Amino acid sequence: MSIFTMPSLGADMEEGKLIEWLVKPGDRVSKGDIVAVVETQKGAIEIEIFETGEIGALLAQPGQTLPVGAPLARLGAADGAEPTPAPSPSPSPALAPAPLPARPAGPAGGTAKPPPAPREPAAASVAPASAGVVLASPAARGRAAELGIALETVSGSGPGGAVLLADVERQAQAMPAPPPAPEPVPPAAPKGKPGLDMAEMRRAIAAAMSRAKREIPHYYLSHETDLQPAQDWLTARNADRSPDRRLLMGALLIRATVKAVARVPELNGRFEAGPFGPAAAVHCGLAIAMRGGGLIAPAILNAETLDVDAIMAAMRDLVARTRAGRLRNSEITQGTITVSSLGESGVDALFGVIYPPQVALVGFGTPRVRPMVHDGTVKPRLAVTVTLAADHRVSDGRRGALFLAEIDRLLQEPESL
Amino acid sequence: MTRDEIRAAFIADLTAVAPDIAPESLRDNDHLQDDLGLDSMDFLNLVSALHNRFGLPIPEADYPRLATTALAVTYLDQALAG
């Protein structure tokens, strides 16, 4: 038995608003399942659970704003320890049943040693965010709540069928006018409008960046890198691909960064309590600018296991879910290094502020055709300025330089990325 | 397909990849990247959606012809006719 609490989704977060439960008492959950949606300064975040068990009582109601650490739900061990009328005596339930694929709810078959049968069909463990979960943008979610429209009844036109604000408005128009109210009813709970509150996001950015500048002794390096080979390779590669299989330069830049981390591992990790140790996995944060201001840097988890195409797919997914307001808490709390890129219409270089408790941020300026010496003559080449902001507590300029040189080297051989 | 139908389809796909853009606020000559703030990923997602809807190849070389709603409707209209 344990208590599932309001998670901290960043050093600066003090409270969060529970928007929606995606489980109910009695549901079996496995580590990594998405169980709730919480509204934060970074928009609506899907909250994963980090234990396996059975949801007991829900201790918080949607609409409540709760401090970090406040109890949200009781989680039972789901090991049959409670005296329930079990259909068949099962031997020694001392070990909690592993979150194996759910077996059919039927009798275990009367063999000599039936495994402890889960008391529930445990349909939950397969697809965390599909059945029963309605994808919706924060604005749509808020408007639907205001209007008292169940999101399940709205057909979504967004990415992956997500319900958008316009879908909710359309549904509202199509509904019959409500019967005249007999008396002034108190307006349905003056909830703050879920969605991105720019002032709140600005506060969150200010808190994180102030902490970075207060605590992290930054050093900065900059390196001009020839991007012509990567661009030529990309153009050829994309020419015979349909749009949904095309690559963006950003995927190559991230792939090169993630690979270069293997050379200088002390740039990758989270400097929290105790001495710093490099992280084994590369959870590569991606600074995504929000239209209207602000940015969110969710991470591509285990990016070191992904090739260029898989990085591209992960980026697409992450950007789409950032725009639709459906990030998961692991993605916004586990980053080990961040890449920030100015895209196609920016300026030459970006000197970043490290996102604590990470220890490095890699900046890519806008690629631009520049005169470069190539094979002994000056030629117009596409070039990009790559920068590194790194934490002097864990690395030095010499190592940082090696890292940027490695990114350069990797980008000269795009076919082997 | 009429130009109005193409335009409606284009706007539907655009606001699906950029759900924070209100369809009624769009002007035909807004530049998707400079005025509406689409990044390269949003733009590629839009091209993918148009490809899936219309079955057109839309090679990278044609991207400048999709820079605004007005340009895109003309491009799609011609491509569908051709």
mmCIF file of C-alpha atoms in Angstrom, chain A residues 209 212-214 216-223 267 349-355 359-363 385-392 395-401 403-404:
data_model
loop_
_atom_site.group_PDB
_atom_site.id
_atom_site.type_symbol
_atom_site.label_atom_id
_atom_site.label_comp_id
_atom_site.label_asym_id
_atom_site.label_seq_id
_atom_site.Cartn_x
_atom_site.Cartn_y
_atom_site.Cartn_z
ATOM 1 C CA MET A 209 16.963 30.337 -15.680
ATOM 2 C CA ALA A 212 20.871 28.254 -13.663
ATOM 3 C CA LYS A 213 22.663 31.596 -13.626
ATOM 4 C CA ARG A 214 22.888 31.582 -9.827
ATOM 5 C CA ILE A 216 25.870 26.996 -12.595
ATOM 6 C CA PRO A 217 29.233 28.492 -13.558
ATOM 7 C CA HIS A 218 28.673 28.475 -17.301
ATOM 8 C CA TYR A 219 31.401 28.469 -19.887
ATOM 9 C CA TYR A 220 30.744 28.939 -23.588
ATOM 10 C CA LEU A 221 32.318 27.640 -26.769
ATOM 11 C CA SER A 222 31.447 28.312 -30.379
ATOM 12 C CA HIS A 223 32.400 26.540 -33.573
ATOM 13 C CA LEU A 267 28.249 16.683 -20.540
ATOM 14 C CA ALA A 349 24.466 31.800 -33.052
ATOM 15 C CA LEU A 350 22.662 31.008 -29.846
ATOM 16 C CA PHE A 351 24.383 31.052 -26.475
ATOM 17 C CA GLY A 352 22.133 29.116 -24.179
ATOM 18 C CA VAL A 353 21.401 28.960 -20.499
ATOM 19 C CA ILE A 354 21.659 25.463 -19.071
ATOM 20 C CA TYR A 355 18.405 23.923 -17.910
ATOM 21 C CA VAL A 359 25.019 20.375 -17.181
ATOM 22 C CA ALA A 360 25.124 21.307 -20.855
ATOM 23 C CA LEU A 361 23.104 22.952 -23.575
ATOM 24 C CA VAL A 362 23.964 22.732 -27.254
ATOM 25 C CA GLY A 363 22.872 25.602 -29.487
ATOM 26 C CA THR A 385 27.475 27.932 -35.773
ATOM 27 C CA VAL A 386 27.319 25.322 -33.048
ATOM 28 C CA THR A 387 27.685 26.481 -29.472
ATOM 29 C CA LEU A 388 28.032 24.801 -26.146
ATOM 30 C CA ALA A 389 27.057 26.171 -22.776
ATOM 31 C CA ALA A 390 28.444 23.839 -20.141
ATOM 32 C CA ASP A 391 28.789 23.574 -16.389
ATOM 33 C CA HIS A 392 32.338 24.274 -15.186
ATOM 34 C CA SER A 395 33.687 19.805 -17.329
ATOM 35 C CA ASP A 396 36.273 22.137 -18.788
ATOM 36 C CA GLY A 397 36.681 23.990 -22.035
ATOM 37 C CA ARG A 398 39.067 21.434 -23.400
ATOM 38 C CA ARG A 399 36.510 18.663 -23.087
ATOM 39 C CA GLY A 400 33.789 20.938 -24.371
ATOM 40 C CA ALA A 401 35.898 21.696 -27.421
ATOM 41 C CA PHE A 403 32.591 17.645 -27.986
ATOM 42 C CA LEU A 404 31.913 20.386 -30.558
#
